[in-house]
Amino acid sequence: MEAAVQCIGMITMKSITAVIVLTLTLLALGGQGKHVESKVADKDFLIKQKFVFEMLEHIYQDDVFVRRYDSSFYEYKPWEHVSDYHNPEKMQHFFELWQHHPFGDDQMWTVMYDLHEEYAVGLVRLFFYAKNWETFQHVVFWARQHVNKQLFVYAFTIASLFRDDMQGIVFPAHYEIHPWSFFDSETLEMAEHYKMHGFHHVKQLNNVYNVVLKSNYTNIYGNMNDEHSLAYFLEDIGMNSFYYYFNLDYPYWTKGDDVHVLNKDRRGELYLYVHWQLLARYYLERLSNDMGEVPTFNMYEPVHSGFYSGLRDYNGVPYPSRPNYYNFYTPENLEYVKNVELYTQRIMDWIHKNDKYDVEIVNMLGNILQGNADSIDKQFYGSLDKWFRYIVNEGHPYNQYHETYPGTFMHYDTSMRDPLFYEVYKNMLSHYWHLMDTFPEYTKADYGFEGVKIDDVHMPESLTTYFEYFDADISNAVNVEHSAVPMGDAHHNFGRNSYYNGSSFVIKARQHRLNHKPFEFTLDVTSDKAQAAVVKVFIGPKYDEFGNVIPLEHNYQNFFELEHFKVQLDAGVNHIKRASGDFSFWVNDRTTYFELYQKLMDATNSDYKFKLDQSESHCGVPNRMMLPKGKKGGQVYQFFYMVYPYHEPAVPQYTGYDPIVSCGIGHGSRYVDALPFGFPFNRPIKHDYYFMVDNFKFFDVKIFHRDEHTNVA
């Protein structure tokens, strides 16, 4: 990836799947249709899949593989095999760095630190440039034995997302690979307790010890502040996993390569939009809990919202917490504060000197704020994203290089747990709204669709949410003994090493997670001719926390996009129907690690079909988080519907990749059309009557939250 990678085209992709003619509903990120063909893994694919599962089991233990790897794996040193890699000159820095300062599990890693970034870039290159599957296996095995495991998982995942010969390979959910980033220390301690006590009194099911632990959110013993009552949202493992993978799809340190050019996906604009939408979704959830607007982070004043992480790392070190009314304006943060001031002024100067009004300028701003490899001048504009994270992480020297201890804000898989995440990004997004305030305001001419009218909207006037139990396989959280001797347990003999005293075990963490009952809508649309169009659907607030109607002029930033798809209108009356289960960029709950292993074993040993699709894709948003919780007595929100002319993207959708097994990162063909992200809410609305066009429609909906035990409001 290059900066890190330039030659993905040199890696020859084998045929990894066989197409079967099935019409299945699966994910299609960016508004594409969801009915596409499914694929079934062939034997070559299954071998690779098994290797990946083995490498990610009990990652902090180096000697528990059931499979007997030959001595070439254990003796392998990548710097002794440079001819097995493309562009070996790009690995020399990593080899020198590693041989002088190896980075193992005795240190805390985060990609946010410059030195740690060097290790990540080097390791991704090493994985990515491996010329063939044999070399890739050996170098991954080497890293699995020697490299810090958070660094290993990060680099292994990124390289696998972009290698041709890894397309479609399924990674277990990140919260099952590294449960320390998602589940509180009490849950992990109890998991270890069951294992250490030999699963005493635990019944077996099909020769497997099944342990189900109730895993609480951090506010189980009381709320330390109002925001803590939102722990079910802030700590949702699906949402936190989505954010982790978003930042692995678009690593800030690389432009991509010749095939995957990240800026083709408007990465800067996407960076801004994802954070805007996360902020809007958080505000909707706050309203369900009688809380108002998200405060904007002020680094000079005490911060109201404290934070209790409840997490610890594998070595037992707890992630730091923060009391209420904490002051970040301290001597330890003075350098970081000055850098934020300096770069903020430079960015604001750039914004107000701008005289162009297109998506490319927005894309440039996003790249500048993140400080990614596509920034127009990273040295001059820095990375406000990083500097704000440094301020919030405020700590004391740790590790041999005197870095501060990387707390939750320094990791993509944990930073969203802190309510301050949203306050910081509200500050960051203020630059976006400053830029958009310099753009001309949209008028009726920009919003309208001549000859097209939404005559009516048909959907339920009330929607329902509820909490339900969800199980995650956290077997990785406990240590296991090495046993390569064939036993009577089928899972163990196949390679799964969660094993004790002759039987496999699975330990599940059971949590209450938000969900909603399915719903659908139908739009009655009249068109004066046959033509292509797009439909966009948003949900936004109607009233503030005091029950006052929020004027559109002050509400446009709060709309959260639910759906975006292309339609072909016929002349006359059209009925456009869509079910929530078919919404484009939402995905189902992940299949557990244990179930994936079972499916892989069945496919390897029988005629069972190991299906590949995008229904649980890493790049999708959890379907269950589509709607805010609402209230038992009902909470009014408003849906917004738009039918708009289709603007064909520069690169036709799906060009260059297979949407059945890939999210299409870096191909410039992920999106359904060329509209700016967030349109029509992407510019300030100063005259609400401009929205009074025939192709726009608001629809009030009341969301009820029901108790799953009594099924009453």
XYZ file of C-alpha atoms in Angstrom:
713
model
C 0.000 0.000 0.000
C 1.672 3.216 -0.980
C 2.858 4.994 0.480
C 2.845 1.296 1.538
C 1.808 -0.640 -1.544
C 2.032 -0.300 -5.304
C 1.877 -3.667 -6.964
C -1.260 -5.565 -6.056
C -1.686 -6.389 -9.707
C 1.453 -8.536 -9.493
C -0.239 -10.958 -7.129
C -1.984 -13.613 -9.149
C -5.474 -14.382 -7.952
C -6.514 -18.007 -8.153
C -10.068 -19.050 -8.679
C -11.304 -19.238 -5.120
C -15.000 -19.779 -5.578
C -17.605 -21.451 -7.712
C -20.720 -19.511 -8.598
C -24.092 -21.024 -7.838
C -27.301 -19.520 -9.091
C -29.039 -18.307 -5.961
C -30.924 -15.103 -5.464
C -30.041 -14.029 -1.979
C -30.449 -10.815 -0.124
C -27.055 -9.472 0.793
C -25.252 -6.293 1.579
C -24.575 -3.704 -1.039
C -22.712 -0.756 0.412
C -23.483 2.633 -0.980
C -27.027 2.084 -2.105
C -26.593 -0.652 -4.647
C -29.266 -3.292 -5.106
C -29.124 -6.154 -2.639
C -30.143 -9.064 -4.837
C -26.994 -10.592 -6.318
C -25.585 -14.041 -6.803
C -23.995 -15.974 -3.957
C -20.844 -18.022 -4.189
C -19.629 -21.226 -2.638
C -16.063 -21.744 -1.519
C -13.969 -24.328 -3.327
C -11.372 -26.579 -1.659
C -8.482 -24.181 -2.238
C -10.459 -21.424 -0.565
C -11.324 -23.661 2.404
C -7.631 -24.356 3.029
C -6.914 -20.631 3.195
C -9.948 -20.047 5.382
C -8.770 -22.692 7.852
C -5.340 -21.071 8.078
C -6.900 -17.699 8.902
C -9.064 -19.204 11.635
C -6.031 -20.927 13.131
C -3.940 -17.764 13.147
C -6.616 -15.796 15.009
C -7.373 -18.279 17.769
C -6.099 -17.476 21.275
C -3.793 -14.924 19.721
C -1.686 -14.266 22.817
C -0.536 -17.892 22.952
C 2.151 -18.926 20.485
C 2.282 -22.682 21.075
C -1.287 -23.975 21.016
C -1.795 -24.884 17.363
C -3.424 -28.242 16.800
C -2.003 -28.481 13.296
C 1.627 -29.512 13.230
C 3.437 -26.828 11.271
C 6.791 -28.027 9.990
C 10.107 -26.567 11.106
C 10.266 -24.165 8.156
C 7.528 -22.103 9.788
C 9.235 -21.876 13.167
C 12.650 -21.134 11.704
C 11.394 -18.593 9.187
C 12.904 -15.092 9.230
C 11.511 -12.858 6.471
C 14.744 -10.857 6.069
C 16.466 -14.086 5.016
C 13.965 -14.572 2.165
C 13.779 -11.139 0.540
C 13.561 -12.659 -2.938
C 10.129 -14.034 -1.982
C 8.685 -10.520 -1.883
C 7.820 -7.896 -4.436
C 9.575 -4.568 -3.918
C 12.019 -5.866 -1.282
C 13.564 -2.426 -0.951
C 10.348 -1.250 0.685
C 10.848 -3.745 3.521
C 14.396 -2.819 4.460
C 13.385 -0.132 6.942
C 11.050 -2.528 8.751
C 13.742 -5.233 8.882
C 16.225 -2.790 10.401
C 13.650 -1.462 12.834
C 12.581 -4.928 13.928
C 16.072 -6.326 14.361
C 17.092 -3.360 16.520
C 13.811 -2.848 18.391
C 11.362 -5.762 18.144
C 7.824 -4.861 19.217
C 6.215 -7.631 21.246
C 3.386 -8.079 23.713
C 5.404 -6.563 26.555
C 4.589 -3.165 25.000
C 1.310 -1.362 24.328
C 0.732 -0.609 20.642
C -1.354 2.020 18.883
C -1.176 3.127 15.266
C -1.561 6.728 16.490
C 2.086 7.035 17.528
C 4.541 7.772 14.722
C 6.993 5.040 15.685
C 4.204 2.496 16.087
C 2.908 3.517 12.678
C 6.264 2.550 11.183
C 5.827 -0.982 12.489
C 2.289 -1.148 11.099
C 3.279 0.119 7.643
C 6.237 -2.269 7.508
C 4.199 -5.286 8.574
C 1.367 -4.557 6.130
C 3.918 -4.264 3.332
C 5.506 -7.529 4.383
C 2.173 -9.356 4.247
C 0.982 -7.644 1.112
C 4.131 -8.060 -0.974
C 4.478 -11.804 -0.355
C 4.668 -13.247 -3.861
C 2.599 -16.355 -3.247
C 0.422 -18.165 -0.739
C 3.312 -20.208 0.662
C 5.328 -17.097 1.478
C 2.262 -15.366 2.862
C 1.596 -18.296 5.210
C 5.155 -18.298 6.483
C 5.390 -14.574 7.144
C 1.981 -14.485 8.836
C 3.041 -17.397 11.035
C 6.296 -15.607 11.880
C 4.413 -12.459 12.870
C 1.866 -14.459 14.855
C 4.755 -15.857 16.919
C 6.735 -12.669 17.482
C 4.772 -9.460 16.881
C 2.562 -7.546 19.320
C -0.856 -9.081 18.794
C -2.882 -5.899 18.354
C -0.358 -4.833 15.727
C -0.483 -8.303 14.167
C -4.292 -8.375 13.884
C -4.330 -4.813 12.486
C -1.748 -5.555 9.769
C -3.038 -9.050 8.969
C -6.561 -7.696 8.467
C -5.518 -4.789 6.236
C -3.264 -6.893 4.036
C -5.973 -9.545 3.687
C -8.534 -6.948 2.632
C -6.329 -5.920 -0.293
C -4.553 -9.105 -1.398
C -6.148 -10.670 -4.476
C -5.756 -14.188 -3.133
C -7.606 -13.305 0.088
C -10.760 -11.866 -1.449
C -13.817 -13.307 0.245
C -11.895 -14.826 3.157
C -14.000 -14.502 6.308
C -12.457 -13.014 9.412
C -14.225 -13.683 12.705
C -15.816 -10.626 14.283
C -13.149 -8.394 15.761
C -14.870 -8.482 19.150
C -14.318 -12.252 19.145
C -10.703 -12.065 18.001
C -9.815 -9.448 20.621
C -12.555 -9.447 23.297
C -10.403 -7.326 25.631
C -11.404 -4.272 23.558
C -15.142 -4.897 23.903
C -16.071 -6.721 27.102
C -15.551 -5.546 30.661
C -12.947 -7.087 32.944
C -15.638 -8.730 35.077
C -16.882 -10.742 32.093
C -13.356 -11.780 31.098
C -12.498 -12.716 34.681
C -15.570 -14.924 34.902
C -14.675 -16.608 31.601
C -11.240 -17.446 32.960
C -12.861 -18.645 36.194
C -14.947 -21.272 34.368
C -11.918 -22.493 32.455
C -9.650 -22.665 35.514
C -12.275 -24.639 37.437
C -12.554 -27.246 34.710
C -16.041 -26.196 33.609
C -17.389 -27.645 36.840
C -21.182 -28.167 36.678
C -21.222 -27.045 33.024
C -23.309 -29.341 30.856
C -22.034 -30.514 27.508
C -23.983 -30.217 24.300
C -22.734 -32.465 21.504
C -19.515 -33.024 23.469
C -18.929 -29.252 23.770
C -18.862 -27.351 27.052
C -21.235 -24.405 26.562
C -20.826 -21.471 28.926
C -23.048 -18.422 28.647
C -22.037 -15.415 30.745
C -24.175 -12.359 31.300
C -22.041 -9.423 30.211
C -23.119 -6.057 31.575
C -22.487 -2.586 30.320
C -20.310 -0.380 32.486
C -23.267 1.458 34.049
C -24.661 -1.689 35.692
C -23.763 -0.301 39.122
C -25.041 3.209 38.368
C -24.461 6.121 36.022
C -21.514 8.399 36.671
C -23.192 11.054 34.481
C -26.117 11.448 32.071
C -24.086 10.144 29.130
C -23.392 6.933 31.024
C -27.064 6.005 30.652
C -26.251 5.577 26.950
C -23.759 2.779 27.636
C -25.920 0.379 25.587
C -25.249 2.605 22.564
C -21.708 3.778 23.287
C -20.470 0.271 24.061
C -22.363 -1.586 21.338
C -19.901 -4.105 19.952
C -21.324 -3.913 16.428
C -21.008 -0.138 16.143
C -17.505 -0.147 17.610
C -16.471 -2.909 15.197
C -17.864 -0.935 12.262
C -15.701 2.062 13.191
C -12.627 -0.138 13.623
C -13.035 -1.641 10.166
C -13.804 1.700 8.535
C -10.390 2.908 9.628
C -8.759 -0.300 8.375
C -10.451 0.025 4.987
C -8.976 3.513 4.682
C -5.692 3.550 6.662
C -4.686 7.172 7.071
C -1.018 6.402 6.358
C -1.437 5.187 2.773
C -2.801 6.333 -0.569
C -3.470 2.719 -1.525
C -1.906 1.129 -4.593
C -2.297 1.093 -8.362
C -5.543 -0.902 -8.124
C -6.963 0.336 -4.824
C -6.640 4.128 -4.980
C -8.301 5.253 -1.779
C -8.897 8.810 -2.914
C -11.020 7.492 -5.791
C -13.594 6.700 -3.102
C -13.608 10.370 -2.043
C -11.981 9.217 1.166
C -11.801 12.691 2.707
C -15.459 13.419 2.030
C -16.324 9.938 3.319
C -14.283 10.540 6.476
C -16.313 13.680 7.169
C -19.623 12.035 6.321
C -19.104 8.953 8.472
C -18.311 11.102 11.500
C -21.200 13.460 10.746
C -23.574 10.511 10.564
C -22.224 8.943 13.760
C -22.777 12.278 15.495
C -26.327 12.581 14.110
C -27.159 9.026 15.183
C -25.822 9.719 18.682
C -28.016 12.818 18.973
C -31.104 10.797 18.028
C -30.243 8.365 20.802
C -29.724 11.193 23.280
C -33.227 12.484 22.566
C -34.600 9.050 23.427
C -33.069 9.558 26.868
C -34.232 13.179 27.373
C -30.782 14.568 26.636
C -30.076 17.525 24.404
C -27.438 18.543 21.904
C -23.966 17.057 21.985
C -21.561 19.553 23.593
C -18.607 20.741 21.519
C -15.238 19.793 22.985
C -13.457 22.772 24.511
C -9.879 21.970 25.436
C -9.645 25.001 27.736
C -12.610 24.165 29.981
C -13.392 21.191 32.256
C -15.307 18.463 30.442
C -18.593 17.501 32.074
C -18.724 13.900 30.900
C -16.414 11.589 32.786
C -15.688 8.123 31.486
C -15.367 4.667 32.991
C -13.804 2.249 30.522
C -14.291 -1.025 32.397
C -11.676 -2.566 30.078
C -8.298 -4.134 30.651
C -5.706 -5.464 28.247
C -4.516 -9.063 28.054
C -1.740 -8.372 30.560
C -4.273 -7.164 33.105
C -3.504 -3.437 32.855
C -6.789 -1.456 33.044
C -7.559 1.210 30.488
C -7.661 4.611 32.228
C -10.946 6.198 33.263
C -11.748 9.894 33.717
C -13.745 11.726 36.408
C -16.500 14.211 35.644
C -15.443 17.815 35.039
C -11.948 16.799 34.047
C -9.630 19.571 32.829
C -7.475 18.714 29.819
C -5.736 22.084 29.820
C -2.711 20.810 31.717
C 1.083 21.127 31.397
C 1.219 17.605 29.925
C -1.103 18.700 27.114
C 0.332 22.145 26.438
C 2.267 21.067 23.343
C -0.798 19.299 21.929
C -3.029 22.309 22.601
C -0.603 24.641 20.840
C -0.493 22.343 17.824
C -4.302 22.254 17.637
C -4.350 26.071 17.769
C -1.697 26.358 15.054
C -3.219 23.866 12.633
C -6.762 25.096 13.261
C -5.783 28.614 12.227
C -4.089 27.360 9.071
C -7.100 25.238 8.126
C -9.537 28.102 8.737
C -7.390 30.359 6.538
C -7.528 27.729 3.785
C -11.310 27.437 4.119
C -11.964 31.138 3.807
C -9.610 31.561 0.870
C -11.427 28.849 -1.038
C -13.318 29.927 -4.150
C -14.403 26.506 -5.439
C -17.693 24.862 -4.539
C -17.548 21.177 -5.406
C -17.086 17.796 -3.744
C -13.371 17.795 -4.485
C -12.889 20.726 -2.085
C -14.859 18.854 0.562
C -12.710 15.803 -0.092
C -9.580 17.909 0.328
C -10.799 19.250 3.660
C -11.482 15.760 4.971
C -8.000 14.649 3.976
C -6.510 17.706 5.674
C -8.409 17.215 8.930
C -7.537 13.544 9.165
C -3.988 14.269 8.063
C -3.963 11.230 5.791
C -1.594 10.394 2.959
C -3.775 12.318 0.485
C -3.622 15.581 2.430
C -2.541 18.440 0.166
C 0.192 19.310 2.689
C 0.367 17.117 5.766
C 3.427 18.875 7.130
C 1.707 22.277 7.005
C -1.791 21.241 8.120
C -0.847 18.374 10.406
C -3.551 16.012 11.646
C -6.179 17.537 13.912
C -7.606 14.035 14.290
C -4.412 12.835 15.952
C -3.747 15.926 18.041
C -7.214 15.850 19.581
C -6.731 12.189 20.385
C -3.433 12.994 22.074
C -5.139 15.635 24.225
C -7.884 13.284 25.375
C -5.408 10.444 25.926
C -3.352 12.652 28.256
C -1.151 10.333 30.249
C 2.287 9.721 31.638
C 5.384 8.140 30.077
C 4.974 4.460 29.335
C 7.006 1.964 27.288
C 10.712 2.208 26.681
C 10.321 5.135 24.249
C 8.507 7.355 26.777
C 5.205 7.382 24.932
C 2.105 7.939 26.994
C -0.062 4.951 27.805
C -2.462 4.502 24.860
C -5.919 4.500 26.420
C -9.256 3.852 24.751
C -9.126 7.039 22.666
C -5.980 5.801 20.935
C -7.583 2.678 19.494
C -10.217 2.564 16.767
C -12.030 -0.345 18.404
C -12.493 1.423 21.760
C -12.603 5.193 21.145
C -16.360 5.325 20.447
C -17.077 4.019 23.958
C -16.154 7.427 25.352
C -18.899 10.097 25.017
C -16.087 12.573 24.481
C -15.554 10.970 21.062
C -18.690 12.707 19.819
C -17.788 16.024 21.432
C -14.343 15.974 19.809
C -15.697 15.148 16.366
C -18.361 17.809 16.694
C -15.465 20.226 17.095
C -13.715 18.688 14.079
C -16.869 18.812 11.940
C -17.291 22.509 12.675
C -14.601 23.031 10.029
C -16.768 21.200 7.511
C -19.763 23.401 8.310
C -17.551 26.506 8.103
C -16.547 25.401 4.609
C -20.118 24.644 3.591
C -21.195 28.049 4.849
C -18.951 29.556 2.157
C -20.795 27.542 -0.528
C -23.880 29.014 -2.209
C -27.107 27.943 -0.522
C -29.162 25.376 -2.407
C -32.417 26.770 -3.786
C -35.619 25.195 -5.088
C -33.962 24.897 -8.478
C -31.271 22.684 -6.925
C -33.708 20.579 -4.908
C -36.493 20.111 -7.432
C -37.111 17.288 -9.917
C -39.200 18.628 -12.779
C -42.153 16.452 -13.645
C -41.753 14.198 -10.565
C -43.878 14.326 -7.430
C -44.140 12.223 -4.282
C -47.903 11.973 -3.963
C -47.982 10.004 -0.744
C -45.947 8.013 1.756
C -47.274 4.764 3.185
C -45.515 3.476 6.276
C -46.464 2.686 9.877
C -47.077 5.740 12.035
C -45.385 3.915 14.906
C -42.239 1.797 14.978
C -41.009 -0.456 17.761
C -37.614 -1.038 19.333
C -36.638 -3.476 22.052
C -33.622 -5.009 23.737
C -32.793 -8.626 23.074
C -30.032 -10.965 24.122
C -27.080 -11.353 21.785
C -24.287 -13.912 22.208
C -20.657 -13.393 21.224
C -18.020 -16.125 21.350
C -15.279 -14.885 23.706
C -13.407 -18.190 23.968
C -10.274 -16.324 22.844
C -10.267 -14.537 26.198
C -9.012 -17.591 28.111
C -5.722 -19.453 27.882
C -5.663 -23.051 26.683
C -3.191 -25.911 26.929
C -1.288 -27.254 23.967
C -2.526 -30.597 22.697
C -1.534 -31.832 19.260
C -2.427 -35.438 20.034
C -5.511 -36.633 18.111
C -8.491 -36.883 20.412
C -12.080 -37.956 20.045
C -13.291 -34.392 19.729
C -14.086 -33.529 16.109
C -13.587 -29.762 16.483
C -10.199 -30.217 18.120
C -9.047 -32.733 15.539
C -10.039 -30.288 12.817
C -7.899 -27.540 14.350
C -10.012 -25.575 16.830
C -7.945 -25.273 19.987
C -10.587 -24.101 22.492
C -10.310 -27.462 24.162
C -10.258 -28.885 27.687
C -9.918 -32.413 29.019
C -11.134 -34.230 25.924
C -13.866 -31.807 24.867
C -14.165 -28.527 23.037
C -15.589 -25.547 24.831
C -17.253 -22.332 23.804
C -17.662 -19.363 26.147
C -20.266 -16.813 25.142
C -20.845 -13.327 26.455
C -24.552 -12.522 26.440
C -25.553 -8.855 26.237
C -28.733 -6.870 25.866
C -28.499 -5.099 22.524
C -30.890 -2.676 20.896
C -32.981 -3.902 17.976
C -36.172 -2.932 16.157
C -39.098 -4.659 14.542
C -38.989 -4.707 10.722
C -40.889 -2.057 8.815
C -41.407 -0.994 5.228
C -42.475 2.009 3.231
C -44.160 2.621 -0.100
C -43.824 5.859 -2.042
C -46.497 6.831 -4.550
C -44.544 8.774 -7.155
C -45.842 10.391 -10.316
C -43.451 11.013 -13.195
C -44.187 12.757 -16.468
C -41.847 10.384 -18.333
C -39.762 7.265 -17.966
C -36.433 8.153 -16.367
C -33.782 7.043 -13.891
C -33.898 8.424 -10.356
C -32.572 7.821 -6.866
C -34.470 7.544 -3.604
C -32.913 8.693 -0.354
C -34.372 8.158 3.108
C -33.306 9.906 6.317
C -34.530 9.964 9.892
C -34.188 13.085 11.994
C -35.506 14.695 15.149
C -38.792 16.584 15.223
C -38.594 18.039 18.733
C -35.753 18.923 21.063
C -35.437 17.556 24.604
C -37.923 20.179 25.850
C -40.612 19.292 23.318
C -40.035 22.295 21.069
C -40.135 21.854 17.308
C -36.625 22.231 15.870
C -36.670 24.548 12.824
C -35.071 23.016 9.752
C -32.558 25.872 9.700
C -31.176 24.483 12.986
C -31.908 20.813 12.344
C -30.330 19.913 9.009
C -27.145 18.559 10.625
C -29.157 16.023 12.631
C -30.562 13.865 9.825
C -29.254 10.321 9.637
C -29.259 8.502 6.301
C -31.054 5.154 6.225
C -31.225 4.282 2.551
C -30.086 5.396 -0.907
C -30.939 3.425 -4.043
C -31.554 3.778 -7.756
C -34.969 3.295 -9.369
C -36.341 3.410 -12.879
C -39.480 5.539 -12.983
C -42.187 4.803 -15.482
C -44.348 7.508 -16.987
C -47.379 7.877 -14.757
C -47.859 6.506 -11.248
C -45.067 4.486 -9.599
C -45.217 2.561 -6.318
C -41.748 2.281 -4.809
C -41.716 -0.255 -1.991
C -38.802 -1.025 0.319
C -38.491 -3.157 3.456
C -36.043 -2.226 6.198
C -34.384 -5.631 5.825
C -33.425 -4.652 2.268
C -31.854 -1.302 3.150
C -28.537 -1.131 1.380
C -25.640 -0.534 3.759
C -26.922 -2.427 6.788
C -25.714 -5.882 7.763
C -26.865 -8.789 9.882
C -25.318 -9.859 13.170
C -22.051 -11.709 12.744
C -21.918 -15.501 12.852
C -19.903 -16.586 15.895
C -16.358 -17.917 15.642
C -17.522 -21.352 16.833
C -20.291 -21.519 14.238
C -17.898 -20.427 11.486
C -15.521 -23.212 12.479
C -18.385 -25.687 12.431
C -19.412 -24.590 8.936
C -15.833 -24.736 7.700
C -15.390 -28.231 9.151
C -18.629 -29.417 7.555
C -17.675 -27.944 4.176
C -14.228 -29.565 4.350
C -15.454 -32.996 5.396
C -18.790 -33.233 3.584
C -20.806 -31.718 0.756
C -21.926 -28.810 2.943
C -21.644 -25.493 1.072
C -19.560 -22.735 2.704
C -21.375 -19.721 1.296
C -19.746 -16.396 0.580
C -21.738 -13.189 0.490
C -21.837 -9.733 1.999
C -24.775 -10.189 4.373
C -22.416 -9.823 7.363
C -19.812 -7.663 5.668
C -17.268 -5.860 7.806
C -17.955 -2.596 5.965
C -21.659 -2.487 6.812
C -23.490 -0.891 9.734
C -25.336 -3.206 12.172
C -28.960 -3.426 11.073
C -30.144 -3.461 14.681
C -28.824 0.102 15.208
C -30.932 1.623 12.434
C -33.470 3.264 14.751
C -33.044 5.196 18.002
C -34.538 3.573 21.084
C -37.491 5.910 21.419
C -39.532 5.829 24.622
C -42.103 3.581 26.249
C -44.701 6.272 25.693
C -43.402 6.980 22.200
C -40.926 9.512 20.821
C -41.700 11.471 17.658
C -39.098 11.530 14.894
C -39.493 12.434 11.241
C -38.591 10.465 8.153
C -37.484 12.411 5.111
C -37.973 11.005 1.609
C -36.395 12.345 -1.557
C -36.755 11.281 -5.194
C -34.084 12.954 -7.273
C -32.526 12.762 -10.756
C -29.927 10.052 -11.127
C -26.401 11.429 -11.492
C -24.212 8.727 -12.952
C -20.890 8.303 -11.103
C -17.607 8.780 -12.965
C -16.884 5.072 -12.593
C -19.868 2.726 -13.032
C -20.812 0.901 -9.864
C -19.026 -2.421 -9.161
C -16.333 -1.731 -11.739
C -13.108 -3.539 -10.915
C -14.324 -5.772 -8.086
C -16.741 -8.542 -7.236
C -19.461 -7.161 -4.930
C -20.315 -10.669 -3.745
C -17.036 -11.008 -1.848
C -15.626 -7.486 -1.645
C -16.572 -4.028 -0.404
C -14.719 -2.557 -3.387
C -12.425 -0.285 -1.402
C -10.358 2.038 -3.568
C -11.980 1.244 -6.920
C -13.974 4.482 -7.112
C -17.067 2.440 -7.921
C -18.697 1.807 -4.550
C -21.424 4.425 -4.767
C -24.791 4.410 -6.453
C -24.465 7.932 -7.858
C -22.314 11.059 -7.881
C -24.329 13.161 -5.426
C -22.436 14.775 -2.542
C -22.625 12.678 0.609
C -25.532 13.821 2.759
C -27.359 15.726 0.030
C -29.722 17.588 0.466
C -28.603 18.306 4.060
C -24.924 18.831 3.236
C -25.132 22.629 3.072
C -26.635 25.050 5.586
C -30.381 25.560 5.099
C -31.188 29.227 5.634
C -34.609 29.273 3.992
C -36.754 26.282 4.905
C -39.305 27.053 2.179
C -36.723 26.009 -0.436
C -37.510 22.471 0.755
C -41.106 22.863 -0.404
C -40.638 20.943 -3.634
C -42.795 18.112 -4.961
C -40.067 15.469 -4.805
C -39.399 15.948 -1.034
C -41.623 14.606 1.716
C -41.455 14.582 5.535
C -43.376 11.947 7.485
C -43.797 11.889 11.267
C -43.247 8.587 13.048
C -43.503 7.738 16.730
C -40.961 5.204 17.996
C -42.049 3.086 20.955
C -39.646 1.153 23.108
C -41.121 -2.057 24.465
C -40.013 -4.270 27.303
C -39.038 -7.618 25.808
C -40.233 -9.431 28.923
C -43.737 -7.963 29.105
C -44.073 -6.860 25.456
C -45.866 -3.714 26.546
C -44.972 -0.085 26.059
